[in-house]
Amino acid sequence: MDRKAKAVICREWGQPVQVETINVQGPKRDEITIKIAACGVCHSDHSATTGKIQYPPPLVLGHEAAGVIIEVGEGVTDFQEGDHVVSSFISMCGKCRQCVRGRPVLCENARKAMFTLPDGTVRTTDSEGKDLNVFGACGVMAEYATLHVDNVVKIEPGVPLQNAALVGCAVMTGVGAVFNTAKLEPGSRAAVFGVGGVGLNAIQGCQTAGAEMIVAVDTSESKLATAREFGATHTININEVEDVAKAVKKLTGGVDYAFECVGAGTVVAQAYKCLGRGGTAVVVGVADMKDQTSFGTFSMPADERTIKGSWLGSARPQYDFPRIIALYKAGKLKLDELVTRTYTIEEAPQAFDDMIAGKNARGVIVFD
């Protein structure tokens, strides 16, 4: 059945987000409709409003959400009404070389569902009946959303949905970069550049994995203070040192792992330069498409350094999301503390402004 829903829309790149009432169609084959309980406000959503991520407007924002299934489409057997789920913006065909080898984040057919559902169509229209694209096959910054079953992961009831929502992006991206991409070893020394929502999760991922030193690097003293609460053993304010890579090396002797969580080529270079011998730099942040990184090439073979990328923490959503929830329930990962402030959907423009100003570890829109 069709449903009316308030949703956060990008109408034009470079313009503030708008809250509109849209129409959400019911599910077709292999699809489900979710009543969204909470949706995180992510920098990637902001990037979609500026054109840094070039999803064509008009676009329903949101990719980091949790809710309850209220309707299932034809052929759906693994989900039923009442199931609690987390959205996943990773579309995977399950048949290509990357999917078959267990790398769904690299699905060779994923680009077919960047701003539509996998069949190339959408279930969202505006008040004039015109199609609305959806962020990452999700578009979950809305009261209701219809998604393909491959873009949702079932979780057990009892986990606060405003916390569970963050697993779909910020937590998975940060923790997964440590666990899956870097495969950080106990006793390692690590540095995390940029301690927003993703960086904080990289920090607590390092702590959970057993790192002996975790250096948080940022320009904000308040963020660095929060980083200590999430497990950082040392902090460096970039504004207070002449050369941040040298400062990290002086403190650690050179780190085994450096995580770039900003999305800037200059910061990638800093992360690489602070590595010790045999170290690995993991690029987590999403930079502008024209951005470049530069570092001395000789150090790569001479010191056997590695530089690699991490997309959504190299996630296997159906496996990793429940794993993260289990770590949270066991007291090994913080989720409650990540939610700095909640907003109503009408307050979405303020939530974006606060995110851009760096006021929140994570702001979350909570629906009635």
PDB file of N, CA, C and O in Angstrom, residues 199-253:
ATOM      1  N   GLY A 199      35.661   8.493  12.978  1.00  0.00           N
ATOM      2  CA  GLY A 199      36.934   8.402  13.684  1.00  0.00           C
ATOM      3  C   GLY A 199      36.797   7.878  15.096  1.00  0.00           C
ATOM      4  O   GLY A 199      37.633   7.082  15.565  1.00  0.00           O
ATOM      5  N   LEU A 200      35.746   8.292  15.809  1.00  0.00           N
ATOM      6  CA  LEU A 200      35.524   7.765  17.157  1.00  0.00           C
ATOM      7  C   LEU A 200      35.339   6.255  17.130  1.00  0.00           C
ATOM      8  O   LEU A 200      35.796   5.544  18.033  1.00  0.00           O
ATOM      9  N   ASN A 201      34.676   5.765  16.087  1.00  0.00           N
ATOM     10  CA  ASN A 201      34.472   4.327  15.994  1.00  0.00           C
ATOM     11  C   ASN A 201      35.742   3.584  15.592  1.00  0.00           C
ATOM     12  O   ASN A 201      35.957   2.445  15.998  1.00  0.00           O
ATOM     13  N   ALA A 202      36.597   4.247  14.813  1.00  0.00           N
ATOM     14  CA  ALA A 202      37.905   3.653  14.546  1.00  0.00           C
ATOM     15  C   ALA A 202      38.707   3.550  15.843  1.00  0.00           C
ATOM     16  O   ALA A 202      39.380   2.543  16.096  1.00  0.00           O
ATOM     17  N   ILE A 203      38.599   4.583  16.692  1.00  0.00           N
ATOM     18  CA  ILE A 203      39.300   4.568  17.976  1.00  0.00           C
ATOM     19  C   ILE A 203      38.808   3.418  18.848  1.00  0.00           C
ATOM     20  O   ILE A 203      39.607   2.641  19.395  1.00  0.00           O
ATOM     21  N   GLN A 204      37.484   3.295  18.989  1.00  0.00           N
ATOM     22  CA  GLN A 204      37.010   2.215  19.859  1.00  0.00           C
ATOM     23  C   GLN A 204      37.224   0.850  19.211  1.00  0.00           C
ATOM     24  O   GLN A 204      37.370  -0.146  19.913  1.00  0.00           O
ATOM     25  N   GLY A 205      37.300   0.809  17.892  1.00  0.00           N
ATOM     26  CA  GLY A 205      37.679  -0.442  17.243  1.00  0.00           C
ATOM     27  C   GLY A 205      39.101  -0.827  17.589  1.00  0.00           C
ATOM     28  O   GLY A 205      39.397  -1.993  17.883  1.00  0.00           O
ATOM     29  N   CYS A 206      39.995   0.160  17.577  1.00  0.00           N
ATOM     30  CA  CYS A 206      41.394  -0.100  17.956  1.00  0.00           C
ATOM     31  C   CYS A 206      41.494  -0.581  19.397  1.00  0.00           C
ATOM     32  O   CYS A 206      42.253  -1.516  19.719  1.00  0.00           O
ATOM     33  N   GLN A 207      40.735   0.060  20.278  1.00  0.00           N
ATOM     34  CA  GLN A 207      40.752  -0.351  21.679  1.00  0.00           C
ATOM     35  C   GLN A 207      40.246  -1.775  21.842  1.00  0.00           C
ATOM     36  O   GLN A 207      40.868  -2.592  22.543  1.00  0.00           O
ATOM     37  N   THR A 208      39.132  -2.086  21.194  1.00  0.00           N
ATOM     38  CA  THR A 208      38.567  -3.432  21.293  1.00  0.00           C
ATOM     39  C   THR A 208      39.510  -4.483  20.720  1.00  0.00           C
ATOM     40  O   THR A 208      39.596  -5.606  21.227  1.00  0.00           O
ATOM     41  N   ALA A 209      40.254  -4.108  19.656  1.00  0.00           N
ATOM     42  CA  ALA A 209      41.182  -5.052  19.030  1.00  0.00           C
ATOM     43  C   ALA A 209      42.470  -5.213  19.818  1.00  0.00           C
ATOM     44  O   ALA A 209      43.292  -6.072  19.487  1.00  0.00           O
ATOM     45  N   GLY A 210      42.688  -4.375  20.849  1.00  0.00           N
ATOM     46  CA  GLY A 210      43.844  -4.560  21.724  1.00  0.00           C
ATOM     47  C   GLY A 210      45.041  -3.687  21.419  1.00  0.00           C
ATOM     48  O   GLY A 210      46.161  -4.027  21.811  1.00  0.00           O
ATOM     49  N   ALA A 211      44.852  -2.544  20.762  1.00  0.00           N
ATOM     50  CA  ALA A 211      45.973  -1.638  20.512  1.00  0.00           C
ATOM     51  C   ALA A 211      46.524  -1.111  21.828  1.00  0.00           C
ATOM     52  O   ALA A 211      45.767  -0.799  22.745  1.00  0.00           O
ATOM     53  N   GLU A 212      47.850  -0.962  21.918  1.00  0.00           N
ATOM     54  CA  GLU A 212      48.448  -0.476  23.167  1.00  0.00           C
ATOM     55  C   GLU A 212      48.550   1.044  23.196  1.00  0.00           C
ATOM     56  O   GLU A 212      48.551   1.646  24.272  1.00  0.00           O
ATOM     57  N   MET A 213      48.652   1.664  22.018  1.00  0.00           N
ATOM     58  CA  MET A 213      48.646   3.125  21.925  1.00  0.00           C
ATOM     59  C   MET A 213      47.677   3.527  20.825  1.00  0.00           C
ATOM     60  O   MET A 213      47.692   2.961  19.727  1.00  0.00           O
ATOM     61  N   ILE A 214      46.836   4.513  21.121  1.00  0.00           N
ATOM     62  CA  ILE A 214      45.886   5.031  20.136  1.00  0.00           C
ATOM     63  C   ILE A 214      45.962   6.553  20.194  1.00  0.00           C
ATOM     64  O   ILE A 214      45.565   7.169  21.180  1.00  0.00           O
ATOM     65  N   VAL A 215      46.496   7.153  19.140  1.00  0.00           N
ATOM     66  CA  VAL A 215      46.679   8.603  19.086  1.00  0.00           C
ATOM     67  C   VAL A 215      45.558   9.208  18.248  1.00  0.00           C
ATOM     68  O   VAL A 215      45.396   8.881  17.074  1.00  0.00           O
ATOM     69  N   ALA A 216      44.781  10.086  18.850  1.00  0.00           N
ATOM     70  CA  ALA A 216      43.717  10.791  18.142  1.00  0.00           C
ATOM     71  C   ALA A 216      44.256  12.128  17.656  1.00  0.00           C
ATOM     72  O   ALA A 216      44.885  12.866  18.423  1.00  0.00           O
ATOM     73  N   VAL A 217      44.015  12.441  16.386  1.00  0.00           N
ATOM     74  CA  VAL A 217      44.531  13.665  15.778  1.00  0.00           C
ATOM     75  C   VAL A 217      43.364  14.465  15.211  1.00  0.00           C
ATOM     76  O   VAL A 217      42.581  13.951  14.409  1.00  0.00           O
ATOM     77  N   ASP A 218      43.255  15.723  15.628  1.00  0.00           N
ATOM     78  CA  ASP A 218      42.155  16.564  15.147  1.00  0.00           C
ATOM     79  C   ASP A 218      42.510  18.026  15.410  1.00  0.00           C
ATOM     80  O   ASP A 218      43.561  18.325  16.003  1.00  0.00           O
ATOM     81  N   THR A 219      41.617  18.915  14.987  1.00  0.00           N
ATOM     82  CA  THR A 219      41.803  20.348  15.225  1.00  0.00           C
ATOM     83  C   THR A 219      40.941  20.860  16.364  1.00  0.00           C
ATOM     84  O   THR A 219      41.077  22.013  16.772  1.00  0.00           O
ATOM     85  N   SER A 220      40.034  20.021  16.873  1.00  0.00           N
ATOM     86  CA  SER A 220      39.065  20.446  17.880  1.00  0.00           C
ATOM     87  C   SER A 220      39.377  19.840  19.238  1.00  0.00           C
ATOM     88  O   SER A 220      39.436  18.612  19.387  1.00  0.00           O
ATOM     89  N   GLU A 221      39.558  20.691  20.236  1.00  0.00           N
ATOM     90  CA  GLU A 221      39.841  20.202  21.582  1.00  0.00           C
ATOM     91  C   GLU A 221      38.658  19.424  22.150  1.00  0.00           C
ATOM     92  O   GLU A 221      38.846  18.419  22.854  1.00  0.00           O
ATOM     93  N   SER A 222      37.442  19.853  21.850  1.00  0.00           N
ATOM     94  CA  SER A 222      36.282  19.131  22.372  1.00  0.00           C
ATOM     95  C   SER A 222      36.191  17.735  21.764  1.00  0.00           C
ATOM     96  O   SER A 222      35.858  16.771  22.456  1.00  0.00           O
ATOM     97  N   LYS A 223      36.501  17.620  20.482  1.00  0.00           N
ATOM     98  CA  LYS A 223      36.482  16.303  19.849  1.00  0.00           C
ATOM     99  C   LYS A 223      37.597  15.411  20.401  1.00  0.00           C
ATOM    100  O   LYS A 223      37.405  14.207  20.587  1.00  0.00           O
ATOM    101  N   LEU A 224      38.741  16.005  20.670  1.00  0.00           N
ATOM    102  CA  LEU A 224      39.850  15.223  21.231  1.00  0.00           C
ATOM    103  C   LEU A 224      39.513  14.744  22.641  1.00  0.00           C
ATOM    104  O   LEU A 224      39.891  13.633  23.034  1.00  0.00           O
ATOM    105  N   ALA A 225      38.787  15.558  23.392  1.00  0.00           N
ATOM    106  CA  ALA A 225      38.354  15.130  24.725  1.00  0.00           C
ATOM    107  C   ALA A 225      37.401  13.944  24.621  1.00  0.00           C
ATOM    108  O   ALA A 225      37.487  12.975  25.388  1.00  0.00           O
ATOM    109  N   THR A 226      36.492  14.008  23.646  1.00  0.00           N
ATOM    110  CA  THR A 226      35.581  12.876  23.420  1.00  0.00           C
ATOM    111  C   THR A 226      36.349  11.644  22.981  1.00  0.00           C
ATOM    112  O   THR A 226      36.027  10.517  23.373  1.00  0.00           O
ATOM    113  N   ALA A 227      37.383  11.848  22.177  1.00  0.00           N
ATOM    114  CA  ALA A 227      38.198  10.720  21.707  1.00  0.00           C
ATOM    115  C   ALA A 227      38.808   9.956  22.870  1.00  0.00           C
ATOM    116  O   ALA A 227      38.901   8.718  22.846  1.00  0.00           O
ATOM    117  N   ARG A 228      39.222  10.670  23.907  1.00  0.00           N
ATOM    118  CA  ARG A 228      39.754   9.994  25.088  1.00  0.00           C
ATOM    119  C   ARG A 228      38.689   9.131  25.760  1.00  0.00           C
ATOM    120  O   ARG A 228      38.982   8.035  26.249  1.00  0.00           O
ATOM    121  N   GLU A 229      37.464   9.609  25.767  1.00  0.00           N
ATOM    122  CA  GLU A 229      36.372   8.836  26.365  1.00  0.00           C
ATOM    123  C   GLU A 229      36.114   7.553  25.573  1.00  0.00           C
ATOM    124  O   GLU A 229      35.629   6.568  26.131  1.00  0.00           O
ATOM    125  N   PHE A 230      36.441   7.569  24.272  1.00  0.00           N
ATOM    126  CA  PHE A 230      36.211   6.406  23.435  1.00  0.00           C
ATOM    127  C   PHE A 230      37.431   5.495  23.323  1.00  0.00           C
ATOM    128  O   PHE A 230      37.389   4.508  22.598  1.00  0.00           O
ATOM    129  N   GLY A 231      38.522   5.837  24.029  1.00  0.00           N
ATOM    130  CA  GLY A 231      39.651   4.918  24.070  1.00  0.00           C
ATOM    131  C   GLY A 231      40.988   5.453  23.625  1.00  0.00           C
ATOM    132  O   GLY A 231      41.991   4.731  23.692  1.00  0.00           O
ATOM    133  N   ALA A 232      41.061   6.702  23.152  1.00  0.00           N
ATOM    134  CA  ALA A 232      42.352   7.259  22.753  1.00  0.00           C
ATOM    135  C   ALA A 232      43.260   7.377  23.977  1.00  0.00           C
ATOM    136  O   ALA A 232      42.834   7.847  25.033  1.00  0.00           O
ATOM    137  N   THR A 233      44.502   6.945  23.821  1.00  0.00           N
ATOM    138  CA  THR A 233      45.468   7.045  24.916  1.00  0.00           C
ATOM    139  C   THR A 233      46.242   8.357  24.873  1.00  0.00           C
ATOM    140  O   THR A 233      46.771   8.810  25.887  1.00  0.00           O
ATOM    141  N   HIS A 234      46.326   8.951  23.674  1.00  0.00           N
ATOM    142  CA  HIS A 234      47.024  10.215  23.489  1.00  0.00           C
ATOM    143  C   HIS A 234      46.254  11.043  22.456  1.00  0.00           C
ATOM    144  O   HIS A 234      45.535  10.484  21.624  1.00  0.00           O
ATOM    145  N   THR A 235      46.433  12.366  22.530  1.00  0.00           N
ATOM    146  CA  THR A 235      45.783  13.242  21.555  1.00  0.00           C
ATOM    147  C   THR A 235      46.777  14.275  21.053  1.00  0.00           C
ATOM    148  O   THR A 235      47.700  14.686  21.776  1.00  0.00           O
ATOM    149  N   ILE A 236      46.585  14.693  19.806  1.00  0.00           N
ATOM    150  CA  ILE A 236      47.402  15.750  19.204  1.00  0.00           C
ATOM    151  C   ILE A 236      46.479  16.719  18.493  1.00  0.00           C
ATOM    152  O   ILE A 236      45.677  16.314  17.635  1.00  0.00           O
ATOM    153  N   ASN A 237      46.576  17.983  18.864  1.00  0.00           N
ATOM    154  CA  ASN A 237      45.845  19.040  18.175  1.00  0.00           C
ATOM    155  C   ASN A 237      46.729  19.556  17.046  1.00  0.00           C
ATOM    156  O   ASN A 237      47.821  20.087  17.291  1.00  0.00           O
ATOM    157  N   ILE A 238      46.258  19.414  15.823  1.00  0.00           N
ATOM    158  CA  ILE A 238      47.053  19.800  14.659  1.00  0.00           C
ATOM    159  C   ILE A 238      47.470  21.259  14.728  1.00  0.00           C
ATOM    160  O   ILE A 238      48.552  21.647  14.262  1.00  0.00           O
ATOM    161  N   ASN A 239      46.631  22.091  15.322  1.00  0.00           N
ATOM    162  CA  ASN A 239      46.918  23.522  15.388  1.00  0.00           C
ATOM    163  C   ASN A 239      48.074  23.850  16.327  1.00  0.00           C
ATOM    164  O   ASN A 239      48.580  24.975  16.318  1.00  0.00           O
ATOM    165  N   GLU A 240      48.474  22.871  17.127  1.00  0.00           N
ATOM    166  CA  GLU A 240      49.504  23.140  18.140  1.00  0.00           C
ATOM    167  C   GLU A 240      50.853  22.530  17.802  1.00  0.00           C
ATOM    168  O   GLU A 240      51.790  22.602  18.604  1.00  0.00           O
ATOM    169  N   VAL A 241      50.978  21.894  16.642  1.00  0.00           N
ATOM    170  CA  VAL A 241      52.250  21.302  16.236  1.00  0.00           C
ATOM    171  C   VAL A 241      52.613  21.787  14.842  1.00  0.00           C
ATOM    172  O   VAL A 241      51.748  22.127  14.031  1.00  0.00           O
ATOM    173  N   GLU A 242      53.912  21.825  14.581  1.00  0.00           N
ATOM    174  CA  GLU A 242      54.379  22.299  13.273  1.00  0.00           C
ATOM    175  C   GLU A 242      54.235  21.224  12.211  1.00  0.00           C
ATOM    176  O   GLU A 242      53.869  21.500  11.062  1.00  0.00           O
ATOM    177  N   ASP A 243      54.517  19.991  12.581  1.00  0.00           N
ATOM    178  CA  ASP A 243      54.450  18.860  11.645  1.00  0.00           C
ATOM    179  C   ASP A 243      53.773  17.708  12.375  1.00  0.00           C
ATOM    180  O   ASP A 243      54.363  17.088  13.255  1.00  0.00           O
ATOM    181  N   VAL A 244      52.520  17.408  12.010  1.00  0.00           N
ATOM    182  CA  VAL A 244      51.754  16.426  12.765  1.00  0.00           C
ATOM    183  C   VAL A 244      52.326  15.020  12.614  1.00  0.00           C
ATOM    184  O   VAL A 244      52.327  14.230  13.565  1.00  0.00           O
ATOM    185  N   ALA A 245      52.861  14.678  11.453  1.00  0.00           N
ATOM    186  CA  ALA A 245      53.432  13.339  11.264  1.00  0.00           C
ATOM    187  C   ALA A 245      54.653  13.151  12.171  1.00  0.00           C
ATOM    188  O   ALA A 245      54.819  12.096  12.801  1.00  0.00           O
ATOM    189  N   LYS A 246      55.486  14.187  12.260  1.00  0.00           N
ATOM    190  CA  LYS A 246      56.649  14.108  13.155  1.00  0.00           C
ATOM    191  C   LYS A 246      56.206  14.015  14.606  1.00  0.00           C
ATOM    192  O   LYS A 246      56.823  13.300  15.408  1.00  0.00           O
ATOM    193  N   ALA A 247      55.132  14.736  14.954  1.00  0.00           N
ATOM    194  CA  ALA A 247      54.626  14.696  16.327  1.00  0.00           C
ATOM    195  C   ALA A 247      54.134  13.307  16.687  1.00  0.00           C
ATOM    196  O   ALA A 247      54.377  12.813  17.802  1.00  0.00           O
ATOM    197  N   VAL A 248      53.449  12.667  15.763  1.00  0.00           N
ATOM    198  CA  VAL A 248      52.972  11.302  16.015  1.00  0.00           C
ATOM    199  C   VAL A 248      54.152  10.353  16.142  1.00  0.00           C
ATOM    200  O   VAL A 248      54.188   9.490  17.038  1.00  0.00           O
ATOM    201  N   LYS A 249      55.134  10.500  15.269  1.00  0.00           N
ATOM    202  CA  LYS A 249      56.309   9.623  15.314  1.00  0.00           C
ATOM    203  C   LYS A 249      57.117   9.824  16.598  1.00  0.00           C
ATOM    204  O   LYS A 249      57.632   8.862  17.182  1.00  0.00           O
ATOM    205  N   LYS A 250      57.231  11.072  17.044  1.00  0.00           N
ATOM    206  CA  LYS A 250      57.954  11.340  18.287  1.00  0.00           C
ATOM    207  C   LYS A 250      57.276  10.666  19.465  1.00  0.00           C
ATOM    208  O   LYS A 250      57.939  10.158  20.382  1.00  0.00           O
ATOM    209  N   LEU A 251      55.954  10.628  19.425  1.00  0.00           N
ATOM    210  CA  LEU A 251      55.172  10.049  20.514  1.00  0.00           C
ATOM    211  C   LEU A 251      55.196   8.528  20.485  1.00  0.00           C
ATOM    212  O   LEU A 251      55.242   7.875  21.537  1.00  0.00           O
ATOM    213  N   THR A 252      55.172   7.956  19.281  1.00  0.00           N
ATOM    214  CA  THR A 252      54.963   6.507  19.146  1.00  0.00           C
ATOM    215  C   THR A 252      56.154   5.746  18.595  1.00  0.00           C
ATOM    216  O   THR A 252      56.192   4.512  18.677  1.00  0.00           O
ATOM    217  N   GLY A 253      57.100   6.464  17.970  1.00  0.00           N
ATOM    218  CA  GLY A 253      58.166   5.777  17.258  1.00  0.00           C
ATOM    219  C   GLY A 253      57.735   5.348  15.863  1.00  0.00           C
ATOM    220  O   GLY A 253      58.491   4.672  15.159  1.00  0.00           O
TER     221      GLY A 253
END
